[in-house]
Structures are given as C-alpha cells and as structure tokens.
CSV table of C-alpha atoms in Angstrom, one decimal:
chain,number,residue,atom,x,y,z
O,808,MET,CA,130.7,72.0,65.7
O,809,SER,CA,131.4,69.0,67.9
O,810,GLN,CA,131.3,65.5,66.5
O,811,PHE,CA,128.6,64.9,69.0
O,812,ALA,CA,126.1,67.0,67.2
O,813,GLY,CA,124.7,64.3,65.1
O,814,GLY,CA,123.0,61.0,65.8
O,815,SER,CA,121.2,60.1,69.0
O,816,ARG,CA,122.7,62.7,71.3
O,817,THR,CA,120.8,61.9,74.5
O,818,GLU,CA,121.2,58.1,74.1
O,819,SER,CA,124.7,57.5,72.7
O,820,THR,CA,127.4,56.3,75.0
O,821,HIS,CA,130.0,58.5,73.6
O,822,HIS,CA,127.9,61.6,74.1
O,823,ARG,CA,127.1,60.8,77.7
O,824,LEU,CA,130.8,60.1,78.5
O,825,TYR,CA,132.0,63.3,76.8
O,826,GLU,CA,129.4,65.4,78.6
O,827,PHE,CA,130.5,63.8,81.9
O,828,ALA,CA,134.1,64.7,81.1
O,829,LYS,CA,133.2,68.4,80.4
O,830,SER,CA,131.1,68.6,83.6
O,831,ALA,CA,134.0,67.1,85.7
O,832,LEU,CA,136.6,69.5,84.4
O,833,ILE,CA,134.3,72.5,85.0
O,834,LYS,CA,133.6,71.3,88.6
O,835,ILE,CA,137.4,71.0,89.2
O,836,PHE,CA,138.4,74.3,87.7
O,837,VAL,CA,135.6,76.8,88.0
O,838,HIS,CA,135.1,78.8,91.2
O,839,PRO,CA,132.1,81.0,92.0
O,840,TYR,CA,132.0,84.4,90.3
O,841,ALA,CA,134.8,83.5,87.9
O,842,THR,CA,135.0,85.2,84.5
O,843,VAL,CA,135.2,82.3,81.9
O,844,CYS,CA,136.0,82.6,78.2
O,845,ASP,CA,134.6,79.6,76.2
O,846,LEU,CA,136.2,79.0,72.8
O,847,TYR,CA,134.2,77.3,70.1
O,848,CYS,CA,131.1,77.5,72.3
O,849,GLY,CA,128.5,77.2,69.6
O,850,GLY,CA,125.3,75.3,70.3
O,851,GLY,CA,124.8,76.3,73.9
O,852,VAL,CA,125.0,72.7,75.2
O,853,ASP,CA,127.1,73.7,78.2
O,854,ALA,CA,124.9,76.7,79.4
O,855,GLU,CA,123.6,74.6,82.4
O,856,LYS,CA,127.1,73.6,83.4
O,857,TRP,CA,128.2,77.2,83.7
O,858,ASP,CA,125.1,78.0,85.7
O,859,GLU,CA,125.7,75.2,88.1
O,860,ALA,CA,129.3,76.4,88.5
O,861,GLN,CA,128.0,79.8,89.7
O,862,ILE,CA,130.3,81.8,87.4
O,863,GLY,CA,130.1,85.6,87.4
O,864,HIS,CA,130.7,86.4,83.7
O,865,TYR,CA,130.7,84.4,80.5
O,866,ILE,CA,132.5,85.3,77.2
O,867,GLY,CA,131.4,83.0,74.4
O,868,ILE,CA,133.5,82.9,71.2
O,869,ASP,CA,132.7,80.9,68.1
O,870,ALA,CA,133.5,81.1,64.4
O,871,SER,CA,129.9,80.4,63.4
O,872,SER,CA,127.1,82.9,63.5
O,873,SER,CA,124.6,80.1,63.9
O,874,GLY,CA,126.5,78.7,66.8
O,875,ILE,CA,126.7,82.1,68.5
O,876,ASN,CA,122.9,82.6,67.9
O,877,GLN,CA,122.2,79.2,69.5
O,878,ILE,CA,124.1,79.9,72.6
O,879,LYS,CA,122.7,83.4,72.9
O,880,GLU,CA,119.2,82.0,72.7
O,881,ALA,CA,120.0,79.3,75.3
O,882,TRP,CA,121.3,82.0,77.7
O,883,GLU,CA,118.5,84.5,77.1
O,884,SER,CA,115.7,82.0,77.3
O,885,GLN,CA,116.8,80.5,80.6
O,886,ARG,CA,117.7,83.8,82.3
O,887,LYS,CA,121.0,82.7,83.7
O,888,ALA,CA,122.4,84.2,86.9
O,889,TYR,CA,125.7,85.2,85.3
O,890,THR,CA,126.2,88.0,82.8
O,891,ALA,CA,127.3,87.1,79.3
O,892,GLU,CA,128.6,88.4,76.0
O,893,PHE,CA,129.1,86.7,72.7
O,894,PHE,CA,131.5,87.3,69.8
O,895,GLU,CA,131.6,85.8,66.3
O,896,VAL,CA,135.3,85.3,65.9
O,897,ASP,CA,137.5,82.4,64.8
O,898,PRO,CA,140.2,82.4,67.5
O,899,CYS,CA,142.7,80.4,65.4
O,900,MET,CA,142.3,82.8,62.4
O,901,GLU,CA,141.8,86.3,63.8
O,902,ASP,CA,143.3,88.6,66.4
O,903,ILE,CA,140.8,88.6,69.2
O,904,GLU,CA,142.1,91.9,70.6
O,905,MET,CA,140.6,93.7,67.6
O,906,HIS,CA,137.1,92.3,68.3
O,907,LEU,CA,137.1,92.1,72.1
O,908,GLN,CA,138.3,95.6,73.0
O,909,GLU,CA,139.3,96.0,76.6
O,910,LYS,CA,138.9,92.3,77.2
O,911,SER,CA,142.6,91.4,77.5
O,912,ASN,CA,143.8,89.9,80.7
O,913,MET,CA,140.3,89.7,82.1
O,914,ALA,CA,139.5,86.0,82.0
O,915,ASP,CA,140.2,83.8,85.1
O,916,LEU,CA,139.8,80.8,82.9
O,917,VAL,CA,139.8,80.1,79.2
O,918,CYS,CA,138.5,76.7,78.0
O,919,CYS,CA,138.2,74.8,74.8
O,920,LEU,CA,136.0,71.8,75.4
O,921,GLN,CA,135.7,70.9,71.8
O,922,ASP,CA,137.3,71.6,68.4
O,923,LEU,CA,140.8,72.4,69.6
O,924,GLN,CA,142.0,69.9,67.0
O,925,LEU,CA,140.6,72.1,64.2
O,926,CYS,CA,143.3,74.6,65.0
O,927,PHE,CA,146.1,72.1,64.3
O,928,GLN,CA,145.6,72.0,60.6
O,929,THR,CA,148.6,74.4,60.4
O,930,GLU,CA,151.2,75.7,62.8
O,931,GLU,CA,150.0,79.3,62.1
O,932,ARG,CA,146.4,78.4,63.2
O,933,ALA,CA,147.6,76.8,66.4
O,934,ARG,CA,150.0,79.7,67.2
O,935,ARG,CA,147.2,82.2,66.7
O,936,LEU,CA,144.9,80.4,69.0
O,937,LEU,CA,147.4,80.2,71.8
O,938,GLN,CA,148.4,83.8,71.4
O,939,ASN,CA,144.7,84.7,71.8
O,940,VAL,CA,144.4,82.5,74.8
O,941,SER,CA,147.3,84.2,76.5
O,942,LEU,CA,145.9,87.6,75.6
O,943,LEU,CA,142.6,86.8,77.3
O,944,LEU,CA,143.9,85.2,80.5
O,945,LYS,CA,144.7,87.1,83.7
O,946,PRO,CA,148.2,86.3,85.1
O,947,GLY,CA,147.7,83.1,87.1
O,948,GLY,CA,144.7,82.0,85.0
O,949,TYR,CA,144.3,78.6,83.4
O,950,PHE,CA,143.7,77.3,79.9
O,951,PHE,CA,142.1,73.9,80.0
O,952,GLY,CA,140.0,71.6,77.8
O,953,ILE,CA,139.5,68.3,76.1
O,954,THR,CA,140.9,67.1,72.8
O,955,PRO,CA,141.4,63.7,71.1
O,956,ASP,CA,144.4,61.9,72.5
O,957,SER,CA,146.7,61.7,69.6
O,958,SER,CA,149.2,59.4,71.3
O,959,THR,CA,146.4,56.8,71.9
O,960,ILE,CA,145.0,57.1,68.3
O,961,TRP,CA,148.4,57.0,66.7
O,962,ALA,CA,149.5,54.0,68.8
O,963,LYS,CA,146.4,52.1,67.7
O,964,TYR,CA,147.2,53.0,64.1
O,965,GLN,CA,150.8,51.9,64.4
O,966,LYS,CA,149.6,48.5,65.8
O,967,ASN,CA,147.5,48.1,62.7
O,968,VAL,CA,150.4,48.9,60.5
O,969,GLU,CA,152.6,46.4,62.4
O,970,ALA,CA,150.0,43.7,62.3
O,971,TYR,CA,149.4,44.3,58.6
O,972,HIS,CA,153.1,44.0,57.7
O,973,ASN,CA,153.5,40.9,59.8
O,974,ARG,CA,150.8,39.0,58.0
O,975,SER,CA,151.3,40.4,54.5
O,976,SER,CA,155.0,40.3,53.9
O,977,GLY,CA,154.5,38.8,50.4
O,978,MET,CA,152.1,41.5,49.3
O,979,LYS,CA,152.6,44.9,47.7
O,980,PRO,CA,155.0,47.1,49.5
O,981,ASN,CA,154.2,50.7,50.6
O,982,ILE,CA,150.6,49.9,51.3
O,983,VAL,CA,149.6,51.1,54.8
O,984,PRO,CA,146.1,50.2,56.3
O,985,ASN,CA,144.4,53.5,57.2
O,986,CYS,CA,141.5,52.3,59.4
O,987,ILE,CA,141.1,51.7,63.2
O,988,ARG,CA,137.9,49.9,64.1
O,989,SER,CA,136.3,49.0,67.5
O,990,GLU,CA,132.8,48.1,68.7
O,991,SER,CA,132.1,51.8,69.3
O,992,TYR,CA,133.8,53.8,66.5
O,993,MET,CA,135.8,53.8,63.3
O,994,ILE,CA,138.8,56.1,62.7
O,995,THR,CA,140.0,56.5,59.1
O,996,PHE,CA,143.1,58.4,58.1
O,997,GLU,CA,142.7,60.4,54.9
O,998,VAL,CA,146.3,59.8,53.8
O,999,GLU,CA,147.9,56.4,54.2
O,1000,GLU,CA,151.3,57.0,55.7
O,1001,GLU,CA,153.5,55.9,58.5
O,1002,LYS,CA,155.1,59.3,59.3
O,1003,PHE,CA,153.3,61.5,61.8
O,1004,PRO,CA,153.4,65.1,60.5
O,1005,LEU,CA,153.4,67.7,63.3
O,1006,PHE,CA,150.4,69.6,61.8
O,1007,GLY,CA,147.6,68.7,59.4
O,1008,LYS,CA,147.4,65.0,60.0
O,1009,LYS,CA,143.8,64.5,59.1
O,1010,TYR,CA,141.5,61.6,60.1
O,1011,GLN,CA,137.7,60.9,60.3
O,1012,LEU,CA,136.0,59.7,63.5
O,1013,LYS,CA,132.6,58.0,63.2
O,1014,PHE,CA,130.8,56.6,66.2
O,1015,THR,CA,128.5,53.6,65.8
O,1016,ASN,CA,125.2,55.6,66.3
O,1017,ASP,CA,126.2,58.6,64.2
O,1018,ASN,CA,125.1,59.1,60.6
O,1019,SER,CA,128.3,60.7,59.4
O,1020,ALA,CA,131.9,61.2,60.3
O,1021,GLU,CA,133.7,64.5,60.8
O,1022,THR,CA,137.2,65.3,59.7
O,1023,ARG,CA,139.7,66.2,62.5
O,1024,CYS,CA,143.4,66.7,62.9
O,1025,LEU,CA,145.7,65.0,65.4
O,1026,VAL,CA,147.2,67.4,68.0
O,1027,HIS,CA,151.0,66.9,68.2
O,1028,PHE,CA,151.5,67.4,72.0
O,1029,PRO,CA,155.2,68.5,71.9
O,1030,SER,CA,154.3,71.1,69.3
O,1031,PHE,CA,151.3,72.1,71.4
O,1032,ILE,CA,153.6,72.7,74.4
O,1033,ARG,CA,156.2,74.5,72.4
O,1034,LEU,CA,153.7,77.0,70.8
O,1035,ALA,CA,152.0,77.5,74.2
O,1036,ARG,CA,155.3,78.4,75.8
O,1037,GLU,CA,156.0,80.8,73.0
O,1038,ALA,CA,152.7,82.5,73.8
O,1039,GLY,CA,153.5,82.8,77.5
O,1040,LEU,CA,151.6,79.7,78.7
O,1041,GLU,CA,153.3,77.1,80.9
O,1042,TYR,CA,152.5,73.4,80.6
O,1043,VAL,CA,150.8,71.8,83.6
O,1044,GLU,CA,149.3,68.5,82.5
O,1045,ILE,CA,148.1,66.4,79.5
O,1046,GLN,CA,146.3,63.4,80.8
O,1047,ASN,CA,144.2,60.7,79.1
O,1048,LEU,CA,140.6,60.8,80.3
O,1049,THR,CA,140.7,57.2,81.6
O,1050,GLU,CA,143.5,58.2,83.9
O,1051,PHE,CA,141.8,61.5,84.8
O,1052,TYR,CA,138.7,59.5,85.8
O,1053,ASP,CA,140.7,57.0,87.8
O,1054,ASP,CA,142.5,59.7,89.6
O,1055,ASN,CA,139.2,61.4,90.5
O,1056,ARG,CA,137.0,58.4,90.7
O,1057,ALA,CA,136.0,59.0,94.4
O,1058,GLN,CA,134.7,62.4,93.4
O,1059,PHE,CA,133.1,61.6,90.1
O,1060,ALA,CA,131.9,58.0,90.1
O,1061,GLY,CA,128.5,59.1,91.2
O,1062,MET,CA,128.2,61.6,88.4
O,1063,LEU,CA,129.0,59.0,85.8
O,1064,ILE,CA,126.6,56.5,87.4
O,1065,ASN,CA,123.9,59.2,87.1
O,1066,SER,CA,124.8,59.8,83.5
O,1067,GLY,CA,123.1,56.6,82.5
O,1068,PRO,CA,123.4,52.8,82.6
O,1069,ASN,CA,126.2,50.6,81.3
O,1070,LEU,CA,129.0,53.1,81.8
O,1071,VAL,CA,130.6,51.8,85.0
O,1072,ASP,CA,130.4,48.8,87.3
O,1073,PRO,CA,128.8,49.0,90.8
O,1074,ARG,CA,132.2,50.0,92.2
O,1075,GLY,CA,132.5,52.9,89.8
O,1076,ARG,CA,135.1,51.4,87.6
O,1077,LEU,CA,134.8,52.0,83.8
O,1078,LEU,CA,133.3,49.2,81.8
O,1079,PRO,CA,135.4,48.1,78.8
O,1080,ARG,CA,133.3,50.0,76.2
O,1081,SER,CA,133.4,53.2,78.3
O,1082,TYR,CA,137.2,52.8,78.8
O,1083,ASP,CA,137.6,52.4,75.0
O,1084,ILE,CA,135.6,55.5,74.2
O,1085,LEU,CA,136.9,57.7,77.0
O,1086,GLY,CA,140.5,56.7,76.2
O,1087,LEU,CA,140.2,58.4,72.8
O,1088,TYR,CA,140.4,61.8,74.6
O,1089,THR,CA,142.7,63.7,76.9
O,1090,THR,CA,142.6,66.7,79.1
O,1091,PHE,CA,145.1,69.6,78.7
O,1092,ILE,CA,146.0,72.2,81.2
O,1093,PHE,CA,148.2,75.3,80.8
O,1094,GLN,CA,148.7,78.3,83.1
O,1095,LYS,CA,149.6,81.9,82.4
O,1096,PRO,CA,152.2,82.5,85.1
O,1097,ASP,CA,151.8,85.4,87.6
O,1098,PRO,CA,155.3,86.7,88.3
O,1099,ASP,CA,153.9,88.7,91.3
O,1100,ILE,CA,152.7,85.5,93.1
O,1101,ALA,CA,155.0,82.6,92.3
O,1102,PRO,CA,157.7,81.4,89.9
O,1103,PRO,CA,156.2,79.9,86.7
O,1104,LEU,CA,155.5,76.2,86.4
O,1105,MET,CA,158.3,74.4,84.6
O,1106,THR,CA,157.6,73.3,81.1
O,1107,PRO,CA,159.6,70.3,79.7
O,1108,LEU,CA,162.3,72.0,77.6
O,1109,LEU,CA,161.6,71.7,73.9
O,1110,GLN,CA,164.0,73.1,71.3
O,1111,ASP,CA,162.5,76.1,69.6
O,1112,THR,CA,163.6,78.7,67.1
O,1113,THR,CA,163.6,76.8,63.8
O,1114,PHE,CA,160.8,74.4,63.1
O,1115,SER,CA,161.5,71.0,61.5
O,1116,HIS,CA,160.6,67.5,62.5
O,1117,ASP,CA,164.1,66.7,63.7
O,1118,GLU,CA,165.0,70.0,65.3
O,1119,VAL,CA,161.8,70.7,67.3
O,1120,LEU,CA,161.9,67.4,69.3
O,1121,PRO,CA,164.7,66.2,71.6
O,1122,LYS,CA,166.9,63.6,70.0
O,1123,GLU,CA,165.2,60.7,71.7
O,1124,TRP,CA,161.8,61.6,70.2
O,1125,GLN,CA,163.0,62.2,66.7
O,1126,GLY,CA,162.0,59.9,63.8
O,1127,ASN,CA,159.2,59.2,61.4
O,1128,GLY,CA,156.4,58.9,63.8
O,1129,TRP,CA,155.1,57.9,67.2
O,1130,ARG,CA,154.9,54.4,68.5
O,1131,ASP,CA,153.0,52.5,71.1
O,1132,GLU,CA,155.6,52.8,73.9
O,1133,GLU,CA,155.1,56.0,75.9
O,1134,LYS,CA,157.4,58.3,77.7
O,1135,THR,CA,156.4,60.1,80.9
O,1136,VAL,CA,157.9,63.4,81.9
O,1137,HIS,CA,157.4,64.4,85.5
O,1138,VAL,CA,156.9,68.1,86.2
O,1139,GLU,CA,157.4,68.9,89.9
O,1140,PRO,CA,155.8,72.1,91.2
O,1141,PRO,CA,158.4,74.7,92.0
O,1142,VAL,CA,159.3,75.6,95.5
O,1143,GLY,CA,156.7,77.9,97.1
O,1144,LEU,CA,153.9,77.1,94.6
O,1145,GLY,CA,152.8,73.8,96.1
O,1146,LYS,CA,150.7,71.2,94.4
O,1147,ILE,CA,148.0,72.7,92.3
O,1148,SER,CA,145.6,70.1,93.8
O,1149,GLU,CA,146.2,71.9,97.2
O,1150,GLN,CA,145.3,75.2,95.7
O,1151,LYS,CA,142.2,74.6,93.6
O,1152,GLY,CA,141.7,70.8,93.4
O,1153,ILE,CA,142.8,70.8,89.8
O,1154,LEU,CA,145.1,67.9,89.8
O,1155,GLY,CA,145.3,64.6,91.7
O,1156,PRO,CA,148.0,63.8,94.1
O,1157,GLY,CA,151.6,63.7,92.9
O,1158,PRO,CA,153.4,65.5,90.2
O,1159,ALA,CA,151.7,66.5,86.9
O,1160,GLU,CA,152.6,64.2,84.1
O,1161,LEU,CA,153.0,64.6,80.4
O,1162,ARG,CA,152.3,61.5,78.3
O,1163,PHE,CA,153.4,61.1,74.8
O,1164,PRO,CA,155.1,58.3,72.9
O,1165,GLU,CA,158.7,58.0,72.0
O,1166,ALA,CA,159.6,58.4,68.3
O,1167,LEU,CA,160.4,55.6,66.1
C-alpha cells in the first residue's frame, strides 16, 4: 500500500503532487488501445487515469487480496471502456509466468507507480521483479514508474551527518544522527550508519498530515540498472521529479495548477514546499529492446558477475556510501533510433541522463 493511503488524502500537498506525477507519466507514455500491466495496483486509485488514457486492456497485479478486490470493484462499478483482468501475485516473490499463463510478451507497458522500493529489501526480490517485468513486456515495450529518489534522500542524510560531526567533535564517537526533517516530512533511518548498503537500507517516511509512518527501502540505482540489464531491460532514464517537471513544464503546468492551490506560482514554477516534496521522488524508465526494429539503447556499463560493494560499481563510485555531489552519465540514442521524445514524447530534448552521486 502506498504511503499516501493514510491522512487527509484529498487535501494533503504530498498526495496532490504524487497524483499529478502519476498522471503526467501516464499521459507521456500511454497510447490509445495499449495493453498496460500495473504492478502493486491495489486500491484502484488510478482507474480514472487509465480510462482517460484510452487504453485497450489492463492487467492489475498486487500481492494483497484486499488491494485486488478494491481495484476490481473500482473497475466494475464504473464500467470502464477497457477490458481488465486482475491477479493476486507478489511480483518480487513469485514467478508471474505460473500465474499469468499465456501473458508473456503481451504488455506494451509495465508500470510500477508505487512500492517499487519494497522490492529492494534484498537483491533476490529486486531480481525477481525485473525478471517478471521482462517476461511481461513485448519487445520494444517500456517499464516505467516512480520511486523515492535515494540519491536525494541519502545526500540530505549525509549533510546531517557532516553538520553533526562539525558541531560535536568533543562528543561521543560513532554516533550518527538518523533523522531528516523538513516543514513537510520527517525521514528516519532504522539503523544509524554512514555506509549505504546496496539492498535493505530501511527508513521511515512520515508526512506532516499523516498519522503514521511507513517503512521503505532505498533503491540503489546502479544496482537497479545492473539487475535490469541482467533481465534484458536497457536503461533509458532516471530523473528527479523536479527536473522531470521543469523539462515538461509547458505541457504540465496547467495540470498542476488545477491540482489545487499553493503548488506553483502564476508562471507555473514550483513553490518551495512543492519543490521539497516532489524532490523526494524520481522517475525511472527502462526498455525491452526489439532486435527487429533497432539496436538496443546503451546502458552505462556496470561490472557484473560477482556481487560486492567494491566490485559492482566502477572504481570512481566505490566507497562507504553516497555523498552530496552527483555524477551525470549521458546516454546518447544509438544511430537509427532517434530521440525517444521524437517517437512517443517520452523524454524531453537532449540525451537521457542518469543521476546518482559519487561514492565517498
């Protein structure tokens, strides 16, 4: 279940911003009559979005029977124009092929608009999810969604650590502050440590208007890319939602203005509080290459085979954790493919970019 399930759903700033981000991604990616597979779809909150996108067929997958029942009811009660089927399966724990017979290679799009981070408790869970995504997608299809931006969250945490050590040099060693606070939210790490483990780095996120916090895991982007590539998915882009909004502001400013007051200024620029909240999240985009149409998109080369903190990452990213400075890797479209923005309006102008910090 999404962290937006509690509190004042229709009033809270973070809920309105998150719903806007989901709507914007769906408008960019989804074409009429597409077959869409929605992972962790429970609750049925996006049923209207799929209807507006004029999809042809919907496959809803969720690990919770109550979540599946909710989205079934939302679809049946509103008599959507698209056909739909629903499956109670945990895509990071089970082999989807055993449950969705004859559904392999049939989805134009697979999305995960919430709860991807739950799959990063272990490498095995993340690997299983990506293998299932690859199984579901048609060649040429896209896997996209939203997840907390681990580089942003970890950079904020490292700033706290640095500030703490600068002002408390005479205090006890080996004590690391484990909280990030802002006007809108509080992030608490369960284990006080300076090292960023590749999987299972747990934290709790609580927004100001919510009654309780939910436990999440940070998504280590280089490991995400590595496992995706192992599953046959090529990296396209990982982009913070503030940058995603700025790149597409001309198209989406009106949507955000209509989402409610106090989100943007009259020119459509994000107000500071909106920027702070939206900056906690990132888009992610991968593609299953179609060898019959074009060469695959190029993924930044990450060392694979063995899996250890020092061997998985290139030398310049090795160390005990991530820090505030960020590294940008440009990924040019291969010859003959052209910009993705020219094909489907998926990305803004210029090359796709991967953003993640250098290691300490």
